[in-house]
Every structure is written in structure tokens, then in C-alpha cells.
Tab-separated table of C-alpha atoms in Angstrom:
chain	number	residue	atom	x	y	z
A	1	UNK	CA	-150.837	130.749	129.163
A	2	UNK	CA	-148.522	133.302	128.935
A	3	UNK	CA	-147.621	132.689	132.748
A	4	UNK	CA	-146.883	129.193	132.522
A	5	UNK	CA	-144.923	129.766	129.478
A	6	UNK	CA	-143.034	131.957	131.460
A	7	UNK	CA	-142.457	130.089	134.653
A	8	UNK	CA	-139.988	127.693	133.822
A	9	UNK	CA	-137.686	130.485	132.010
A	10	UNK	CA	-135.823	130.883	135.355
A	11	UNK	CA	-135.230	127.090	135.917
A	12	UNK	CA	-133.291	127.127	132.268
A	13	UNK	CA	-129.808	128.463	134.208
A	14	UNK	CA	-129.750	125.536	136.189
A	15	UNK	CA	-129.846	122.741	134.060
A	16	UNK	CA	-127.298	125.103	131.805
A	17	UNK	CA	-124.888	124.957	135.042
A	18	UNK	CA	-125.712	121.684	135.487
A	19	UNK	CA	-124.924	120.208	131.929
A	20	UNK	CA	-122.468	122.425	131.601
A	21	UNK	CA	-120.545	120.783	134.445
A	22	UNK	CA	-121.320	117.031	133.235
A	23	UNK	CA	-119.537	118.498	130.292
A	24	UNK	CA	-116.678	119.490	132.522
A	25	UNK	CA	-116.358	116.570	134.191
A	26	UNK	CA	-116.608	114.476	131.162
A	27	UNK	CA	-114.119	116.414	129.573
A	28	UNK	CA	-111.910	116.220	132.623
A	29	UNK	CA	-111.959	112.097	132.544
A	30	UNK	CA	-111.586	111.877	128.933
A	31	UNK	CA	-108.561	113.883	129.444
A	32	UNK	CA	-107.131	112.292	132.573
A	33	UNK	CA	-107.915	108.793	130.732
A	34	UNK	CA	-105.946	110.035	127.501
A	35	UNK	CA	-102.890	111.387	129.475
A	36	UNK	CA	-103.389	108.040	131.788
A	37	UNK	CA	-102.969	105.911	128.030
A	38	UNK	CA	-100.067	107.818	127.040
A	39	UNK	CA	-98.479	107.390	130.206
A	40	UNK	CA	-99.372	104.130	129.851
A	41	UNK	CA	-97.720	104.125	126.158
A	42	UNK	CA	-94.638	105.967	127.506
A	43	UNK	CA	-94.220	103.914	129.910
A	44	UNK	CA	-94.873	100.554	127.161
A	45	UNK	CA	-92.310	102.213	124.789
A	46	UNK	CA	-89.517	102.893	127.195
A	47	UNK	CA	-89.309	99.224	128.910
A	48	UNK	CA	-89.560	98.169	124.991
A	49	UNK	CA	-86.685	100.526	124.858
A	50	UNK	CA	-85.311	99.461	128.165
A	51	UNK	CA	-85.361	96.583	127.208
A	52	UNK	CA	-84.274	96.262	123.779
A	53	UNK	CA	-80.987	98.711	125.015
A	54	UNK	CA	-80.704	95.928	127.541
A	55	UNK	CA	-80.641	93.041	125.281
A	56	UNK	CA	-78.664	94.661	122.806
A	57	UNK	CA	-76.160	95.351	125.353
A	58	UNK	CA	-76.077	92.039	126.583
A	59	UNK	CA	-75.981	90.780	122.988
A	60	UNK	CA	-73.439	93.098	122.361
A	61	UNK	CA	-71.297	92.273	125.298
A	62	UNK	CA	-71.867	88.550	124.420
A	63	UNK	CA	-70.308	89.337	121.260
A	64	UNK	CA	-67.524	91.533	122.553
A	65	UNK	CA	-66.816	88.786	124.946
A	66	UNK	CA	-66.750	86.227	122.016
A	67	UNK	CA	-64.589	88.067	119.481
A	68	UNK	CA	-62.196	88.576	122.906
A	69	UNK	CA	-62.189	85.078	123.204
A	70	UNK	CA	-61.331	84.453	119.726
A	71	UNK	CA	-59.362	86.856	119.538
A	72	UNK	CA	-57.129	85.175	122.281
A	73	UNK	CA	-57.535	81.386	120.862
A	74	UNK	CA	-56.281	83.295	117.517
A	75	UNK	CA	-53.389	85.103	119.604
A	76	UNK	CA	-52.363	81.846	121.032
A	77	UNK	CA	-52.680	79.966	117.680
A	78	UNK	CA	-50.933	82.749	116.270
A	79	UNK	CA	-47.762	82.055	119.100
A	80	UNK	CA	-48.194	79.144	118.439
A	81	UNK	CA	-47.642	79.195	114.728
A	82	UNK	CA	-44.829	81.863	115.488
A	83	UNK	CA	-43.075	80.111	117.779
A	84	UNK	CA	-43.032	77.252	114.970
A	85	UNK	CA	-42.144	79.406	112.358
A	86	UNK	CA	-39.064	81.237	114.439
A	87	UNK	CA	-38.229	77.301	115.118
A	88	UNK	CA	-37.850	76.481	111.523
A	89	UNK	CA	-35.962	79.745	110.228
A	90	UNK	CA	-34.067	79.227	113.180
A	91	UNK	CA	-33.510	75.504	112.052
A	92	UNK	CA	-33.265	77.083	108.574
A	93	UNK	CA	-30.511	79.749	109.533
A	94	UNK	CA	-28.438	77.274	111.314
A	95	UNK	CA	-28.982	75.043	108.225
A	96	UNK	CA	-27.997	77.896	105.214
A	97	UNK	CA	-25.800	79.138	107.961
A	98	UNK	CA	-23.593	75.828	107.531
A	99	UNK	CA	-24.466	75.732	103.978
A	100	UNK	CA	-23.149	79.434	103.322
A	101	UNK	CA	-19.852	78.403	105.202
A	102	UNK	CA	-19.113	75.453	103.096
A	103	UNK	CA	-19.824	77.188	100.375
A	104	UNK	CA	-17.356	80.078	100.823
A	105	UNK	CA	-14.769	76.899	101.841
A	106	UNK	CA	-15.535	75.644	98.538
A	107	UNK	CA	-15.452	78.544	96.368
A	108	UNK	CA	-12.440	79.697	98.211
A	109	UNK	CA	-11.026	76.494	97.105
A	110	UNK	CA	-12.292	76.927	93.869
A	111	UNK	CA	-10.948	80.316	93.490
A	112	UNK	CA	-7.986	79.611	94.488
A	113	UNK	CA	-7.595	76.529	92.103
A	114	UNK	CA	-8.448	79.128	89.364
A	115	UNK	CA	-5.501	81.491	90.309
A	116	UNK	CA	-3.062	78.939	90.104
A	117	UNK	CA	-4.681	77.652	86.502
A	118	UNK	CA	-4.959	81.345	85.333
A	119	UNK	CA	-1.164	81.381	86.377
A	120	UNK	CA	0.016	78.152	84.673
A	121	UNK	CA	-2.334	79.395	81.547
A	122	UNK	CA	0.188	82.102	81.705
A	123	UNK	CA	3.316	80.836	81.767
A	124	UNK	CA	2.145	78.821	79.041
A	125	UNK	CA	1.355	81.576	76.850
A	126	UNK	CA	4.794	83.262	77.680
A	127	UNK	CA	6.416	80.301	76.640
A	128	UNK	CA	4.836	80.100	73.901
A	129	UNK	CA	5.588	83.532	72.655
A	130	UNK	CA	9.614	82.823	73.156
A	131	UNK	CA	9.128	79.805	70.765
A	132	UNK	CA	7.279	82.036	68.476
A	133	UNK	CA	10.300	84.450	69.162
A	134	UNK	CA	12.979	82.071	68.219
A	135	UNK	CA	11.595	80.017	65.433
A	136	UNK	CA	11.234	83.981	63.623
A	137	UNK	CA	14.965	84.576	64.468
A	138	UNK	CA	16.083	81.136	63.080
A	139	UNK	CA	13.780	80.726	59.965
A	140	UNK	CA	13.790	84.224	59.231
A	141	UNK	CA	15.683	86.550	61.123
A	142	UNK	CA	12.900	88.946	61.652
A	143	UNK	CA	13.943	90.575	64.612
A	144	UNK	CA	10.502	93.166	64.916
A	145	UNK	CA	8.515	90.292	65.686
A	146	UNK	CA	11.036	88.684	67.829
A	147	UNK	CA	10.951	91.754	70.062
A	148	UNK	CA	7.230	92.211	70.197
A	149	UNK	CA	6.872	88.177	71.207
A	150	UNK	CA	9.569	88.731	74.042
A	151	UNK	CA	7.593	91.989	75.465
A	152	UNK	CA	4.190	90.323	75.455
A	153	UNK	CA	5.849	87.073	77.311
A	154	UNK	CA	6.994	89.379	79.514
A	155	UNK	CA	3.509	91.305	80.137
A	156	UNK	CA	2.547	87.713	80.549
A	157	UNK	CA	4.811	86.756	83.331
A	158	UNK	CA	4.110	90.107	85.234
A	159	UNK	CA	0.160	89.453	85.299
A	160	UNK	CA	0.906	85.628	86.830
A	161	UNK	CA	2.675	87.838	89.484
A	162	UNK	CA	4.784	84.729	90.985
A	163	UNK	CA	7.956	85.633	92.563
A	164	UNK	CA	9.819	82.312	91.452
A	165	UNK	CA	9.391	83.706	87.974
A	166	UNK	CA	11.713	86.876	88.350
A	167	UNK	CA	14.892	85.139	87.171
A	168	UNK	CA	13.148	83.961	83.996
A	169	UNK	CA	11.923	87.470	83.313
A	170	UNK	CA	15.384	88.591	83.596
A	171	UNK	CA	16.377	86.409	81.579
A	172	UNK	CA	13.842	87.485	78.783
A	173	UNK	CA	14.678	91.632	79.387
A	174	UNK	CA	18.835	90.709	78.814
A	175	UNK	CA	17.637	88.781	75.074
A	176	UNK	CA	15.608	91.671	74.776
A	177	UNK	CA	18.355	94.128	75.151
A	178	UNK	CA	20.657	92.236	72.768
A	179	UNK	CA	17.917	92.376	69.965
A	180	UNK	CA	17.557	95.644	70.157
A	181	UNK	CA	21.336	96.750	69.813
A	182	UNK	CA	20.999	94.683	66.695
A	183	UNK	CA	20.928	96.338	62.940
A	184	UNK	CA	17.442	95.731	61.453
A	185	UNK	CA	17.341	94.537	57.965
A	186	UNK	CA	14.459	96.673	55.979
A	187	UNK	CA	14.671	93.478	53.272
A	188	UNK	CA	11.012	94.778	51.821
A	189	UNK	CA	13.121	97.746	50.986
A	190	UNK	CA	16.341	96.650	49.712
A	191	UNK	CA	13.581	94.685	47.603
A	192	UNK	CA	11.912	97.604	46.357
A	193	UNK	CA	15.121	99.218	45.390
A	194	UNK	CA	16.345	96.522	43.297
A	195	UNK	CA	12.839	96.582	41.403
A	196	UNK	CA	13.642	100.310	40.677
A	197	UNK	CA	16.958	99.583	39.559
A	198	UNK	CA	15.631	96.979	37.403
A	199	UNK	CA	13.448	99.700	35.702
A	200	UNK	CA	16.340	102.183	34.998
A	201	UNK	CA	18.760	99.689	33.301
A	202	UNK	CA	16.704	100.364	30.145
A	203	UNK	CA	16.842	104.107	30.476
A	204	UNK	CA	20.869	104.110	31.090
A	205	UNK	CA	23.233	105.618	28.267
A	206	UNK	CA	26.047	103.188	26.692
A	207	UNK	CA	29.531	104.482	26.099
A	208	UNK	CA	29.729	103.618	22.307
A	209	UNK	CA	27.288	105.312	20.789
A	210	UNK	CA	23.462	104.235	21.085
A	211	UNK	CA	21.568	104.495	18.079
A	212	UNK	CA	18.361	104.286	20.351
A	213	UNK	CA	19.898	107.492	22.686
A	214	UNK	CA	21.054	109.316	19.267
A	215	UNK	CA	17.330	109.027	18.339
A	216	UNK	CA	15.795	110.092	21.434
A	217	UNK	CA	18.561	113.197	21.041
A	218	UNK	CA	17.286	114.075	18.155
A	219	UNK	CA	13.858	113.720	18.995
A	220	UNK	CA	14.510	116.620	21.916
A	221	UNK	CA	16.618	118.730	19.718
A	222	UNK	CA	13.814	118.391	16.904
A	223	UNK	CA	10.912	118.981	19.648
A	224	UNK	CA	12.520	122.390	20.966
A	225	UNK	CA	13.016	123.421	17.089
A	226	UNK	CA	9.149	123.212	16.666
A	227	UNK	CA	8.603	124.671	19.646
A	228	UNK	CA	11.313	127.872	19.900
A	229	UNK	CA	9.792	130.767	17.720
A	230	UNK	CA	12.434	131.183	14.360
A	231	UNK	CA	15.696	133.544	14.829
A	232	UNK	CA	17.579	133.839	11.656
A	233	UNK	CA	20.641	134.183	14.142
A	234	UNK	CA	20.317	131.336	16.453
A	235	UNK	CA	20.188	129.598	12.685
A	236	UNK	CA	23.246	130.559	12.271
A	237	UNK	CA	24.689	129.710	15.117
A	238	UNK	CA	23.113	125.862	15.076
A	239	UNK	CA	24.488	125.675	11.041
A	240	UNK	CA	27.893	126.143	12.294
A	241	UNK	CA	27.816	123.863	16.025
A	242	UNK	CA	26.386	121.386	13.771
A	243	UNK	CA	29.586	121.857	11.217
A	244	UNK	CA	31.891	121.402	13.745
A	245	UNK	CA	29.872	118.294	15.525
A	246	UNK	CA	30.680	116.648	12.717
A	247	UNK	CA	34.215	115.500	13.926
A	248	UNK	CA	34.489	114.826	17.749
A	249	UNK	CA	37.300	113.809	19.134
A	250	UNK	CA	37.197	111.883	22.335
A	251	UNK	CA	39.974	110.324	24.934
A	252	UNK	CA	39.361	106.845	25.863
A	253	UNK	CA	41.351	105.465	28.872
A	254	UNK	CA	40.211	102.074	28.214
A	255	UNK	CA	39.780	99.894	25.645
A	256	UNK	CA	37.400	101.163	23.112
A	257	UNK	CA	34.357	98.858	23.108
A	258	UNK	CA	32.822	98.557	19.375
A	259	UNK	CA	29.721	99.584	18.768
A	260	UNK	CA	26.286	97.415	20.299
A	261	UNK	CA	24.069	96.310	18.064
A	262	UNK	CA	19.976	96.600	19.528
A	263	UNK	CA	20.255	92.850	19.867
A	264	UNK	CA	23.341	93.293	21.879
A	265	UNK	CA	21.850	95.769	23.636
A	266	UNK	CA	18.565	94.453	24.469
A	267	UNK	CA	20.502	91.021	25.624
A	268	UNK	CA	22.687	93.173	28.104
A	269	UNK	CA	19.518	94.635	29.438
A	270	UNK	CA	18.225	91.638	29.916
A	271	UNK	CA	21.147	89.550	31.684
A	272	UNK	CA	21.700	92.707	34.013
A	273	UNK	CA	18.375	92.379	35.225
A	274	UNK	CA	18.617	88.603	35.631
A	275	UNK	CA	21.550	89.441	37.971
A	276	UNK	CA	19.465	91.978	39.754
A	277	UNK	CA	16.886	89.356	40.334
A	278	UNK	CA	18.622	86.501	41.325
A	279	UNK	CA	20.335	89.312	43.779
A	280	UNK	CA	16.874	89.833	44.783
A	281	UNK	CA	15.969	86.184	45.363
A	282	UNK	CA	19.140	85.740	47.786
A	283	UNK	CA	18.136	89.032	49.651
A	284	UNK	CA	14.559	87.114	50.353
A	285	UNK	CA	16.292	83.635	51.554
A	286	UNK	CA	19.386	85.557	53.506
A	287	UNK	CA	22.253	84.157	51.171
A	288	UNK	CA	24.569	86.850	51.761
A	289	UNK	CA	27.423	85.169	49.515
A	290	UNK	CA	25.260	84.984	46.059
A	291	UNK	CA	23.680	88.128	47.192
A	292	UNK	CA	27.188	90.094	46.778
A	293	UNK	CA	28.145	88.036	43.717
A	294	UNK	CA	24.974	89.055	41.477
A	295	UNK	CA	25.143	92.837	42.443
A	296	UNK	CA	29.205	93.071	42.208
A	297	UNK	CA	28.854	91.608	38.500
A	298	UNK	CA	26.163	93.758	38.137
A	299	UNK	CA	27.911	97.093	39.106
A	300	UNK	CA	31.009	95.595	36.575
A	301	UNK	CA	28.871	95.854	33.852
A	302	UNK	CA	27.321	99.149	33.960
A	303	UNK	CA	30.827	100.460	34.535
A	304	UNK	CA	31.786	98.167	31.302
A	305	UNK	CA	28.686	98.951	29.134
A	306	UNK	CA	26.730	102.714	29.864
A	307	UNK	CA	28.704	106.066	30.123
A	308	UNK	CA	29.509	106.365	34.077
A	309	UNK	CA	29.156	110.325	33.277
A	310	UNK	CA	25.702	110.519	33.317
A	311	UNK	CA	23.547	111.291	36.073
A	312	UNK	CA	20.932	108.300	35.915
A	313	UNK	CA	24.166	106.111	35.621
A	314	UNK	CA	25.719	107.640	38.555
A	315	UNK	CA	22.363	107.488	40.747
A	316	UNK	CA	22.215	103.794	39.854
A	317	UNK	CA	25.722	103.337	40.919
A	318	UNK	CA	25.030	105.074	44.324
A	319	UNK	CA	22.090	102.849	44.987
A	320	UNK	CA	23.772	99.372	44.070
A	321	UNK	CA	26.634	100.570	46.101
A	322	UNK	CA	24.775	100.673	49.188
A	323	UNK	CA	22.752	97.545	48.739
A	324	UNK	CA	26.160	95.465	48.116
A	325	UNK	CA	27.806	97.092	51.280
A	326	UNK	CA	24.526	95.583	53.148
A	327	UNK	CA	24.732	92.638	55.246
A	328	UNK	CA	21.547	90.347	55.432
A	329	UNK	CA	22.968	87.606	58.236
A	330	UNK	CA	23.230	88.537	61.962
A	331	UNK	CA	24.414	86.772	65.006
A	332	UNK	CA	21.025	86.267	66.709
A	333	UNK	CA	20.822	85.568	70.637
A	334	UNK	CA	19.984	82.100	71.466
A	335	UNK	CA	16.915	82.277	73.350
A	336	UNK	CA	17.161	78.079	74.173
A	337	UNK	CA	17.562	79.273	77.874
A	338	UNK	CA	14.597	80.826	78.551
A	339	UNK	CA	12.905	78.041	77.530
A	340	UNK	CA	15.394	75.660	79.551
A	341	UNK	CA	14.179	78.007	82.309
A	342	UNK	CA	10.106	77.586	81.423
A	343	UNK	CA	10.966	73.792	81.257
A	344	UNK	CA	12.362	73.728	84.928
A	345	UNK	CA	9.073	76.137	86.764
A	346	UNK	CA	6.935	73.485	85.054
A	347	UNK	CA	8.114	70.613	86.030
A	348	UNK	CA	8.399	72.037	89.249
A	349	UNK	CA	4.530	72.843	89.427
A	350	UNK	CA	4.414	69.508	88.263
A	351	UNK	CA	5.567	68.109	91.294
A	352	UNK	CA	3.186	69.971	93.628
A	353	UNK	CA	0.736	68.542	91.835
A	354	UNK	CA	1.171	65.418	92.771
A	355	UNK	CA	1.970	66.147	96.154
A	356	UNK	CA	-1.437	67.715	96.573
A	357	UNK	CA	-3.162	64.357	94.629
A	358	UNK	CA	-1.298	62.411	97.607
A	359	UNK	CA	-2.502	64.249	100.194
A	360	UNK	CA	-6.019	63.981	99.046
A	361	UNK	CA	-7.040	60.569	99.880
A	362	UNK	CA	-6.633	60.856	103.495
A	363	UNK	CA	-8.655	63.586	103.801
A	364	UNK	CA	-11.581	62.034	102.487
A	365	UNK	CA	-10.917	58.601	104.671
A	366	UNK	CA	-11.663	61.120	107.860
A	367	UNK	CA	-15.026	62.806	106.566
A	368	UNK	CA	-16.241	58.815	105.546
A	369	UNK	CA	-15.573	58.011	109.057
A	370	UNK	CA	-17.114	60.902	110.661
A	371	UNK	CA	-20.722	60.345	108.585
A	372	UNK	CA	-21.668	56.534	108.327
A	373	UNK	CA	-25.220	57.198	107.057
A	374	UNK	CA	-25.431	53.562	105.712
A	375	UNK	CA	-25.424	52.063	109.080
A	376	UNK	CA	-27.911	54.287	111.045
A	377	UNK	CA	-30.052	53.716	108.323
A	378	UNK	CA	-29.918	49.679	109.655
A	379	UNK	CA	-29.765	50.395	113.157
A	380	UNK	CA	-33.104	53.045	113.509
A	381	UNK	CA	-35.973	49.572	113.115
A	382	UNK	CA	-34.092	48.255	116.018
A	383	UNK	CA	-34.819	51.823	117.610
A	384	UNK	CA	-38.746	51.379	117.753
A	385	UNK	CA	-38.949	48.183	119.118
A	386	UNK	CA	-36.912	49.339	122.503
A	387	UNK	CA	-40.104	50.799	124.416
A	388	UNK	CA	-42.134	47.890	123.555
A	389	UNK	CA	-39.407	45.902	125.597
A	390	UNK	CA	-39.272	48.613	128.552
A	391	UNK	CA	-43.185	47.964	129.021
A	392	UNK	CA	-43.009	44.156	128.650
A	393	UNK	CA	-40.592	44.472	131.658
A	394	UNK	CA	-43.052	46.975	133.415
A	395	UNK	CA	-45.858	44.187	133.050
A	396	UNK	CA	-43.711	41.138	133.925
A	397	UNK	CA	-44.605	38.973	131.152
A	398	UNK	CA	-41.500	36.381	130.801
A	399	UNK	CA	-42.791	35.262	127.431
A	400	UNK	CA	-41.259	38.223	125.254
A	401	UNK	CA	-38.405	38.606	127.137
A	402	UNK	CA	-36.902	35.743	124.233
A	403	UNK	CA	-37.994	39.208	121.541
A	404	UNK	CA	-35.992	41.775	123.658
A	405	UNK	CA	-33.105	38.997	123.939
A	406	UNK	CA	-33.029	38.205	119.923
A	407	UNK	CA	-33.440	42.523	119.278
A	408	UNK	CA	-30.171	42.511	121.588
A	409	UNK	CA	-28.445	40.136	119.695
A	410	UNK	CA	-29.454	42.196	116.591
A	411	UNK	CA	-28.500	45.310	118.756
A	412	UNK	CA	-25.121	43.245	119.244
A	413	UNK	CA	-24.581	42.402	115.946
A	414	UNK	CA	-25.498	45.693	114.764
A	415	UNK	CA	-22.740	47.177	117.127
A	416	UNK	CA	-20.132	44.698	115.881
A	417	UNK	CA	-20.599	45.574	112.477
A	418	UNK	CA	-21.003	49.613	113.243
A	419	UNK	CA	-18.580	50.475	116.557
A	420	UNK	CA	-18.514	54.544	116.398
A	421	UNK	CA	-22.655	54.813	116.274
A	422	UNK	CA	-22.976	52.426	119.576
A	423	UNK	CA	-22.238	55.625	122.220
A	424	UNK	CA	-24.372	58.566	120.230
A	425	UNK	CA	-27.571	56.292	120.811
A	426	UNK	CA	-28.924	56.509	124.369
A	427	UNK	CA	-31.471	54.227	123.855
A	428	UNK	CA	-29.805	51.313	122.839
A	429	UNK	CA	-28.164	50.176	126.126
A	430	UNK	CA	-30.237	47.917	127.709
């Protein structure tokens, strides 16, 4: 037993060997069948690959090839369009081209049709200001304003800057000179002087003795008593100048006037300044004659009436002197030339006025003439039916010949009645 169980012990080692090699082998084919699949997968994936790289290229050259040839239709649409475009601004420029240069004509025109307003405003103005100049000298001799009108007239006639209008501004610098070597008149101020005078004729001392300037004496002399601290010697004094005031003895060259009573003297007050105010109203209205009267009577009586002595009586003297000695009328320069001289440049612009109004018309008969839009308006149905009449003669069909004889009487007639259109319209001669 134990014999046979050991027999087949040495036979183990070659089935071992032998399995063990079926192992091997089937080891070795599983293997060579799993690297044979992913070969086999490679392989799949990269024609997949190969082939989606291949149709993507093709798809993408497609589209390359596509957007190329749009691209190109778009380039030659977009030439196109150009070439369009650059043909209208071009029609456009040649158009505002032809617009801007009548434009410029015209506003040159119109510019220079301003100037020569702005200059006749001008001379206008300037004459003007000489009227303004001598109705001031005439009505009221006031020669300040005269002068200032003349020098603005003349600012006036320098900005028009026209040569023609030299001798007219010479003419207006020699009145100027000749108002200014006149005298001016300060009447406001010979006014004012005769209201001051008017004041003081209350205030002036008589020669007979005033009972109203004795009081007004004593009201001083009384006043300085209250004031002046008491001196038993100037008391003295006063006692005895007052003793021998009592008798005064005074030399009279003239007649001795009696003695005014308040009545009196308020009435001479009163008719002295009456004098001084009529002599006041002919200083205002230039009437040298009454003017002299009412201040000559008035100096009369203050030499008659008030003690000449006194200081307010002597300053009131002084001032009526110089008023009387005065004159209020001047020879003014007659300034009727210059305008003679305004009268003449504007009848002279005058006159090229009208000669530009003549010259007008004629003008505008040559532009009507040159652009008859009426009559190609008339003549352009005619127009259309010419190739229908070319084709009837290609064909050789005698019936419409009567249509292309009746649209060339209406071509005739057409012609009659519009002559200059006939040779700018090729197709018309038949």
C-alpha cells in the first residue's frame, strides 16, 4: 500500500511542467489577443481621428473657401457701392461747388449793396446833424451844441470813407473854425447872477436915513454891549461919542432926497427887482436892446436910492456893470452850404441809381434765354417715343411709319415754337 501510494509521487513534476506551460501559453494568447484588440482600438481611434481631422479640414476649408468667396462678392459690392457713392459726392461737389460760387457772387453783391447803404445811412446822419447844428444857432444861438453836431457829422463822413465827400468835410471843419473863434454866452450864468442880485436889493443901505438900517445898527451896537464884559472907561468914552453923534453934519453933492417911508421903500425894492427880471427874461429870449434898458435903469436907481459907499452897494454895482457890458447876439456862420453841398452828393447817388435799375433788365433777358425749362419740359414725351420708331424701321412695318410722321410734325412744331433746344438734343433728328 505504501508502495503504490508512493509510485505515482514522481509522475506529479510532469503534469506540474505540463500545466504549468498550458498556463503559459494561455497566458501568452490572452495577452497577444489583448495587445491584438488594442491595436485594433488604436488603430479604430486614429482613422476616427484621421478622419474626423480630415473632415474637419475639409469642412473647414469649405468654409474658408466660402467666407473668401463672400468676402469677394462683398468686396465687389462694396466697389460697387463706392464707386456709386464717389459718383454722387462727386456729382454733389460739382453741385455745392456751383452752389458755393453763386453764393459768394451773391453775397458779394449783397455786401457790397450794404456798403453803399451803410454809406448813404451816413451821409444821412451827417446831414442831419448840420440841420440839428443850424436850427440851435438860429433858434437859440447855442453854439456848444452847434460844435458838438458839426464834429460828430464829421466823424460821420470819415467812417463812409468816400473820396467825393472831402470838399463837404472841408466845408464843415472851416464853420467849425468860425464857431469856435466865437464868444460863448454862459446865459445860465448871467441868469444866476441876476437872481443873486435880486436877493441883495433888500439888504442894500439908502442914502437918507433907513429907519430899518438904524434898527439893525442898533441891534449890533446893543448885541456887542451884552456881550463885551463892563469897563467903567469905555462907558465913558461911548457917553461922550454918543454926545457928539447927536449933530452930524454931512456934504451932499446932489440934491438931498427926503426921507423914504417903509412903503416907499418896500415899493423901490420891489420895482428894482421887476427891472432885474424883465432883464432876466430878455437875457433868456436874446433881446439885447430891452436887456440893456432894464439893467441901465436899474444901475440909475441904486445910484439914486442906497448909499454908493457901502461895500454890498459897490459889489452890486460891479456885478450889474458887467452883465450890461455883455452882449447876448452874435453873427453866427451860415451853415446853408453844407447842406447845399449834402443836397448835390445825393442827388448825385440818386442818379446812379437809376442807372443801375436800367441796366438791370437786360441782364435778366440773357439768363431767361440761356434756361428755357418750360419747353424741355414739352419736348422730353416726344423723347420716348423715338426708339419705338428706330425699331419699326428695323422691322419694316409701313403701317406706323404715319406715328413716326405725326411725332415729326410734333417734333416740328415743337422746334418752331422752341429754336435754341433743337441742336442740344441728339436724338431728335430723324
Amino acid at each position: 500500500m505504501s508502495d503504490n501510494n508512493e509510485q505515482p509521487k514522481p509522475s506529479l513534476p510532469q503534469n506540474n511542467t505540463a500545466a504549468s506551460e498550458q498556463t503559459v501559453t494561455a497566458k501568452s494568447l490572452n495577452l497577444l489577443q489583448i495587445a491584438g484588440w488594442f491595436l485594433g482600438a488604436l488603430l479604430l481611434i486614429s482613422g476616427a481621428g484621421a478622419y474626423y481631422l480630415w473632415s474637419f479640414v475639409n469642412d473647414t476649408k469649405a468654409s474658408v473657401e466660402q467666407k473668401i468667396t463672400n468676402n469677394k462678392i462683398m468686396a465687389a459690392n462694396l466697389t460697387r457701392t463706392q464707386s456709386a457713392v464717389e459718383s454722387k459726392l462727386n456729382n454733389k461737389i460739382i453741385a455745392l461747388s456751383t452752389l458755393q460760387s453763386d453764393l459768394s457772387k451773391s453775397v458779394a453783391a449783397l455786401l457790397a449793396k450794404s456798403d453803399h447803404m451803410r454809406k448813404d445811412w451816413l451821409v444821412s446822419e451827417a446831414e442831419y446833424l448840420v440841420k440839428l447844428a443850424m436850427n440851435r444857432l438860429i433858434l437859440e444861438d447855442d453854439i456848444k451844441t452847434a460844435i458838438t453836431a458839426l464834429n460828430n457829422a464829421d466823424a460821420r463822413l470819415l467812417e463812409a470813407g468816400d473820396p467825393s465827400l472831402l470838399l463837404l468835410r472841408q466845408e464843415i471843419s472851416n464853420k467849425l473854425t468860425e464857431l469856435k473863434a466865437l464868444p460863448v454866452i454862459d446865459t445860465s450864468g448871467m441868469s444866476i447872477q441876476i437872481s443873486s442880485v435880486m436877493q441883495q436889493i433888500k439888504k442894500l443901505p439908502l442914502v437918507t436915513p433907513d429907519p430899518e438900517s438904524f434898527k439893525q445898527i442898533q441891534q449890533s451896537e446893543n448885541n456887542e454891549n451884552h456881550e463885551a464884559p463892563i469897563d467903567w472907561k469905555e462907558v465913558t468914552s461911548r457917553v461922550i461919542s454918543d454926545v457928539t453923534n447927536l449933530i452930524r453934519i454931512r456934504k451932499h453933492d446932489q440934491i438931498v432926497q427926503p426921507l423914504l417911508s417903509p412903503e416907499q421903500r418896500f415899493f423901490l425894492v420891489q420895482n428894482l427887482k421887476l427891472q432885474l427880471e424883465q432883464a432876466r427874461t430878455a437875457l433868456l429870449h436874446q433881446q439885447q436892446k430891452i436887456y440893456r434898458e432894464r439893467l441901465t435903469q436899474t444901475i440909475v436907481w441904486i445910484n439914486e436910492y442906497f448909499d454908493i459907499s457901502k461895500s454890498t452897494t459897490k459889489a452890486t454895482l460891479v456885478i450889474l456893470n458887467k452883465l450890461n457890458n455883455k452882449t447876448l447876439t452874435q453873427q453866427m456862420p451860415d451853415l446853408s452850404s453844407a447842406l447845399k453841398m449834402f443836397n448835390s452828393f445825393q442827388a448825385g447817388i440818386q442818379l446812379q441809381k437809376k442807372l443801375i435799375k436800367k441796366a438791370k433788365p437786360k441782364a435778366a433777358k440773357q439768363i431767361v434765354i440761356k434756361k428755357p425749362k418750360p419747353t424741355v419740359k414739352k419736348v422730353e414725351p416726344i423723347i420716348q417715343k423715338t426708339p419705338k420708331t428706330k425699331e419699326i424701321q428695323k422691322s419694316k412695318i409701313t403701317a406706323p411709319i404715319k406715328e413716326k410722321t405725326t411725332d415729326e410734325n410734333s417734333l416740328d412744331n415743337n422746334t418752331k415754337k422752341v429754336p435754341l433746344i433743337i441742336p442740344t438734343k441728339p436724338g431728335l433728328a430723324l
